[in-house]
Amino acid sequence: MPMEPRTNQPEVWKKGQQVVANYNFPGSSKEDLPFKKGDLITIINNTKDVNWYKGKNESGQEGMVPATYLQKRKEVQLHAMPWYHGSITREQAEDLLQFKEDGVFLLRDSVHFRGDFTLSVVYYNKVEHYRVILRQNKLEIDGGDCQFQTLIDLVEHYTKDADGLCTRLLQPLQKKGSSFSAVSVQDFESGGWVISQKDLQIYELIGKGEFGDVYKGTYRNQGVAIKELKDKERAGQAFLKEASVMTSMRHPNLVQLIGVVIGDTIQLVTEFMGKGNLVEYLRSRGRSVITKKDQIDFTDDICSAMQYLESKDLVHRDLAARNILVNDNNTAKVSDFGLAKYGDYSAEGGKFPIKWTAPEALRDNKFTNKSDMWSFGILLWEVYSFGRVPYPRIPLSDVVMHVERGYRMEAPDGCPQEIYNIMMQAWEIDPKQRPTFKQVLEKLNNLRATTV
Ligand code: ADP
Ligand code: MG
């Protein structure tokens, strides 16, 4: 057990930091807080001894915890897949690998079996091809006995051990200008994000998403939402990418990832948001229930999360009231990182929510924090019109033309002038003229403070 002295200076954990247990800790005195491997502990404060903290478990019990048994949760990052060459033929693969050394390899889409892949590897001046079969969302080499969640995991395994192949994978044949990237399931494990199926209870269906159904459930007595990946070939990667973005984000107004379950299906577990999505909330309650104060609270919450994303250079790309969730305390949180990307991003020929997307993003695929600001303007309009569909009475196919010619929506009935001013600034045609979320947040904070 790892109670040895630390070799390098330990990192100091701050109050509120979440850490995950690497080992079981039975505790040896009344002051100790026992825990099991995989448990989540929230740091309450440090002590004079750098190896001990005061912590709290998920049932709210507090006590002393040894830092050497715990690990900060690590962010899961995308890996480049330089060895993935997409849909090239067997002949092209052989040409590329000609005269290469033993163990040089690449992966490509299978020509004969859609959804499968082929691993091509050099051995004794010949190229061997292995079929990689996708079966129930898992990958395996034909005839092999290991299953993998992603190509990255597969490559990692056969890099360490030939395990039945003619040779270990020694060196990738890099695809020029490759921009493919993927997430490895192992990183979720080593980062402390994998939770066990048996800690999870699943109750009723509460929503349907693009990747799969959403259920209400509990995880160790905490209310959670469970998004289950439907059995859809290769959607696994998109789903895991959404989860990987969530591992690096923590803000009171962002829907928090609790963990992922990796089994026959992949499940994404997030905090439960009892009042569902904002657009349905606004429509079903309407003017009789939702007050001016609620409206400013929602918009300020959302702006606060967006300011955080802006500070991290993350572009949401699908900001809309349908992607905001509301919890039982009426706190609004931004969800749906499915499309989120770092920095300035060009889409892979996507399908966009036209009425929410900025003109330059639709035209040139230029998605930035400024295009998110445009969408935020539309979202403000949704909030103050109690969930109406934007640009009422304009056919979808004409919206872009009207907007490009300078048409802008009028203020919804009863919308405060300050809010409408923000909308109009968000809808400046020149992205540079639009305010930052930081600037808007300041205005909304003031407005919130003066709205009763
Ligand atoms: P997608 O973006 O793939 O369409 P969502 O994540 O938006 O899927 O989920 C679909 C619906 O499920 C939401 O509109 C909401 O009603 C419900 N839902 C999703 N996540 C939660 C959650 N954490 N708490 C409560 N309801 C949720
Ligand atoms: Mg959604």
Tab-separated table of C-alpha atoms in Angstrom, residues 71-262:
chain	number	residue	atom	x	y	z
A	71	GLN	CA	-6.081	10.972	-6.959
A	72	LYS	CA	-7.341	14.152	-8.476
A	73	ARG	CA	-9.770	13.410	-11.278
A	74	LYS	CA	-8.001	13.779	-14.536
A	75	GLU	CA	-9.374	15.325	-17.664
A	76	VAL	CA	-9.869	12.962	-20.547
A	77	GLN	CA	-8.295	14.255	-23.688
A	78	LEU	CA	-8.576	13.454	-27.329
A	79	HIS	CA	-5.817	11.460	-28.930
A	80	ALA	CA	-4.611	11.971	-32.432
A	81	MET	CA	-5.003	8.929	-34.654
A	82	PRO	CA	-2.191	9.507	-37.138
A	83	TRP	CA	-2.270	5.839	-38.195
A	84	TYR	CA	-5.896	5.987	-39.337
A	85	HIS	CA	-6.062	6.365	-43.108
A	86	GLY	CA	-9.821	6.231	-43.642
A	87	SER	CA	-11.169	4.607	-46.775
A	88	ILE	CA	-8.120	3.620	-48.762
A	89	THR	CA	-8.009	0.332	-50.657
A	90	ARG	CA	-5.908	-2.737	-49.926
A	91	GLU	CA	-3.672	-1.881	-52.896
A	92	GLN	CA	-3.166	1.692	-51.692
A	93	ALA	CA	-2.289	0.394	-48.254
A	94	GLU	CA	0.265	-1.992	-49.735
A	95	ASP	CA	1.810	0.810	-51.813
A	96	LEU	CA	2.132	3.015	-48.742
A	97	LEU	CA	3.725	0.242	-46.705
A	98	GLN	CA	6.081	-0.979	-49.422
A	99	PHE	CA	9.765	-1.133	-48.334
A	100	LYS	CA	8.881	-0.260	-44.756
A	101	GLU	CA	10.329	-2.028	-41.745
A	102	ASP	CA	8.660	-4.797	-39.798
A	103	GLY	CA	5.972	-3.579	-37.464
A	104	VAL	CA	5.044	-0.452	-39.430
A	105	PHE	CA	1.240	-0.361	-39.525
A	106	LEU	CA	-1.876	1.535	-40.477
A	107	LEU	CA	-5.623	1.175	-39.999
A	108	ARG	CA	-8.203	1.736	-42.692
A	109	ASP	CA	-11.903	1.235	-43.292
A	110	SER	CA	-12.772	-2.230	-44.479
A	111	VAL	CA	-13.599	-2.292	-48.173
A	112	HIS	CA	-15.904	-5.304	-47.980
A	113	PHE	CA	-17.544	-4.946	-44.584
A	114	ARG	CA	-19.046	-1.553	-43.847
A	115	GLY	CA	-18.349	-0.393	-40.305
A	116	ASP	CA	-15.406	-2.772	-39.911
A	117	PHE	CA	-11.735	-1.849	-40.230
A	118	THR	CA	-8.570	-3.445	-41.514
A	119	LEU	CA	-5.205	-3.434	-39.787
A	120	SER	CA	-2.326	-3.606	-42.275
A	121	VAL	CA	1.121	-4.345	-40.910
A	122	VAL	CA	4.514	-5.050	-42.462
A	123	TYR	CA	6.275	-8.305	-41.684
A	124	TYR	CA	9.198	-9.803	-43.628
A	125	ASN	CA	8.670	-7.483	-46.622
A	126	LYS	CA	5.045	-8.478	-46.873
A	127	VAL	CA	1.930	-6.697	-45.748
A	128	GLU	CA	-0.422	-8.686	-43.540
A	129	HIS	CA	-4.043	-7.571	-43.318
A	130	TYR	CA	-6.242	-8.309	-40.316
A	131	ARG	CA	-9.947	-7.746	-40.220
A	132	VAL	CA	-11.140	-5.666	-37.257
A	133	ILE	CA	-14.751	-6.529	-36.575
A	134	LEU	CA	-17.228	-4.171	-34.940
A	135	ARG	CA	-19.599	-6.337	-32.932
A	136	GLN	CA	-22.103	-4.878	-30.470
A	137	ASN	CA	-20.174	-1.619	-30.318
A	138	LYS	CA	-16.898	-3.375	-29.548
A	139	LEU	CA	-13.924	-3.984	-31.764
A	140	GLU	CA	-11.995	-7.209	-32.074
A	141	ILE	CA	-9.437	-8.639	-34.430
A	142	ASP	CA	-10.869	-11.572	-36.372
A	143	GLY	CA	-9.734	-14.657	-34.468
A	144	GLY	CA	-8.380	-12.642	-31.530
A	145	ASP	CA	-9.779	-12.900	-28.035
A	146	CYS	CA	-9.644	-9.298	-26.839
A	147	GLN	CA	-12.356	-6.698	-27.264
A	148	PHE	CA	-11.833	-2.978	-27.431
A	149	GLN	CA	-14.001	0.057	-27.141
A	150	THR	CA	-12.008	2.141	-29.628
A	151	LEU	CA	-9.298	1.807	-32.257
A	152	ILE	CA	-6.981	3.665	-29.880
A	153	ASP	CA	-7.403	0.991	-27.236
A	154	LEU	CA	-6.823	-1.703	-29.841
A	155	VAL	CA	-3.632	-0.081	-31.119
A	156	GLU	CA	-2.403	0.446	-27.571
A	157	HIS	CA	-2.910	-3.243	-26.777
A	158	TYR	CA	-1.118	-4.603	-29.854
A	159	THR	CA	1.689	-2.086	-29.412
A	160	LYS	CA	2.518	-3.752	-26.126
A	161	ASP	CA	1.985	-7.348	-27.200
A	162	ALA	CA	1.696	-9.149	-30.559
A	163	ASP	CA	-0.963	-11.356	-28.935
A	164	GLY	CA	-1.432	-13.572	-31.988
A	165	LEU	CA	-0.481	-11.061	-34.694
A	166	CYS	CA	2.643	-11.689	-36.790
A	167	THR	CA	4.381	-8.868	-34.934
A	168	ARG	CA	3.847	-6.186	-32.347
A	169	LEU	CA	2.728	-2.837	-33.804
A	170	LEU	CA	5.950	-0.872	-33.705
A	171	GLN	CA	5.571	2.276	-35.708
A	172	PRO	CA	2.527	3.971	-37.203
A	173	LEU	CA	2.570	4.964	-40.819
A	174	GLN	CA	1.423	8.542	-40.397
A	175	LYS	CA	-1.277	9.869	-42.625
A	176	LYS	CA	-0.278	13.276	-43.939
A	177	GLY	CA	-2.371	16.138	-42.606
A	178	SER	CA	-4.470	13.756	-40.543
A	179	SER	CA	-6.921	15.439	-38.219
A	180	PHE	CA	-8.710	12.386	-36.911
A	181	SER	CA	-8.836	12.151	-33.194
A	182	ALA	CA	-10.529	9.894	-30.745
A	183	VAL	CA	-11.016	9.182	-27.099
A	184	SER	CA	-9.660	6.152	-25.337
A	185	VAL	CA	-11.793	4.308	-22.834
A	186	GLN	CA	-8.692	3.574	-20.781
A	187	ASP	CA	-8.303	7.288	-20.162
A	188	PHE	CA	-11.741	7.368	-18.563
A	189	GLU	CA	-10.614	4.545	-16.313
A	190	SER	CA	-7.268	6.015	-15.358
A	191	GLY	CA	-8.857	9.443	-14.955
A	192	GLY	CA	-11.267	8.111	-12.352
A	193	TRP	CA	-14.451	8.624	-14.371
A	194	VAL	CA	-15.679	5.078	-14.770
A	195	ILE	CA	-18.462	4.124	-12.405
A	196	SER	CA	-19.850	0.714	-11.770
A	197	GLN	CA	-23.206	-0.415	-13.128
A	198	LYS	CA	-24.137	-1.863	-9.758
A	199	ASP	CA	-24.061	1.559	-8.089
A	200	LEU	CA	-26.659	2.784	-10.548
A	201	GLN	CA	-30.430	2.371	-10.415
A	202	ILE	CA	-32.360	3.162	-13.567
A	203	TYR	CA	-35.972	4.329	-13.438
A	204	GLU	CA	-38.240	5.869	-16.037
A	205	LEU	CA	-37.546	7.316	-19.466
A	206	ILE	CA	-37.427	11.132	-19.315
A	207	GLY	CA	-36.197	12.187	-22.721
A	208	LYS	CA	-34.886	11.251	-26.092
A	209	GLY	CA	-31.585	12.541	-27.365
A	210	GLU	CA	-29.672	12.294	-30.560
A	211	PHE	CA	-27.463	9.488	-29.288
A	212	GLY	CA	-29.977	7.647	-27.211
A	213	ASP	CA	-32.626	7.617	-24.544
A	214	VAL	CA	-32.332	9.514	-21.284
A	215	TYR	CA	-33.491	7.899	-18.022
A	216	LYS	CA	-33.968	9.100	-14.507
A	217	GLY	CA	-32.009	7.161	-11.921
A	218	THR	CA	-29.923	7.254	-8.790
A	219	TYR	CA	-26.225	6.816	-8.250
A	220	ARG	CA	-25.415	6.124	-4.600
A	221	ASN	CA	-28.560	7.924	-3.437
A	222	GLN	CA	-28.003	10.942	-5.651
A	223	GLY	CA	-30.543	11.755	-8.385
A	224	VAL	CA	-28.958	11.386	-11.798
A	225	ALA	CA	-29.821	11.365	-15.484
A	226	ILE	CA	-28.515	8.438	-17.478
A	227	LYS	CA	-28.017	8.864	-21.186
A	228	GLU	CA	-27.663	5.540	-22.855
A	229	LEU	CA	-25.953	5.219	-26.174
A	230	LYS	CA	-28.263	3.454	-28.539
A	231	ASP	CA	-26.756	0.649	-30.522
A	232	LYS	CA	-25.555	2.734	-33.379
A	233	GLU	CA	-22.354	1.950	-35.183
A	234	ARG	CA	-19.529	4.344	-34.463
A	235	ALA	CA	-21.720	6.804	-32.569
A	236	GLY	CA	-19.619	5.607	-29.645
A	237	GLN	CA	-16.827	7.974	-30.460
A	238	ALA	CA	-19.057	11.045	-30.726
A	239	PHE	CA	-20.636	10.071	-27.447
A	240	LEU	CA	-17.286	9.596	-25.716
A	241	LYS	CA	-16.063	12.896	-27.128
A	242	GLU	CA	-19.008	14.633	-25.510
A	243	ALA	CA	-18.080	12.940	-22.250
A	244	SER	CA	-14.406	13.871	-22.605
A	245	VAL	CA	-15.258	17.554	-23.020
A	246	MET	CA	-17.366	17.327	-19.882
A	247	THR	CA	-14.475	15.890	-17.838
A	248	SER	CA	-12.552	19.126	-18.196
A	249	MET	CA	-15.424	21.449	-17.298
A	250	ARG	CA	-16.657	22.348	-13.843
A	251	HIS	CA	-18.995	25.260	-13.199
A	252	PRO	CA	-22.181	25.663	-11.142
A	253	ASN	CA	-24.113	26.460	-14.337
A	254	LEU	CA	-22.826	23.600	-16.465
A	255	VAL	CA	-24.548	20.248	-16.174
A	256	GLN	CA	-22.007	18.166	-14.274
A	257	LEU	CA	-20.764	14.829	-15.516
A	258	ILE	CA	-20.735	12.284	-12.710
A	259	GLY	CA	-19.181	9.425	-14.626
A	260	VAL	CA	-19.501	6.952	-17.436
A	261	VAL	CA	-20.513	3.325	-17.293
A	262	ILE	CA	-18.650	1.156	-19.733
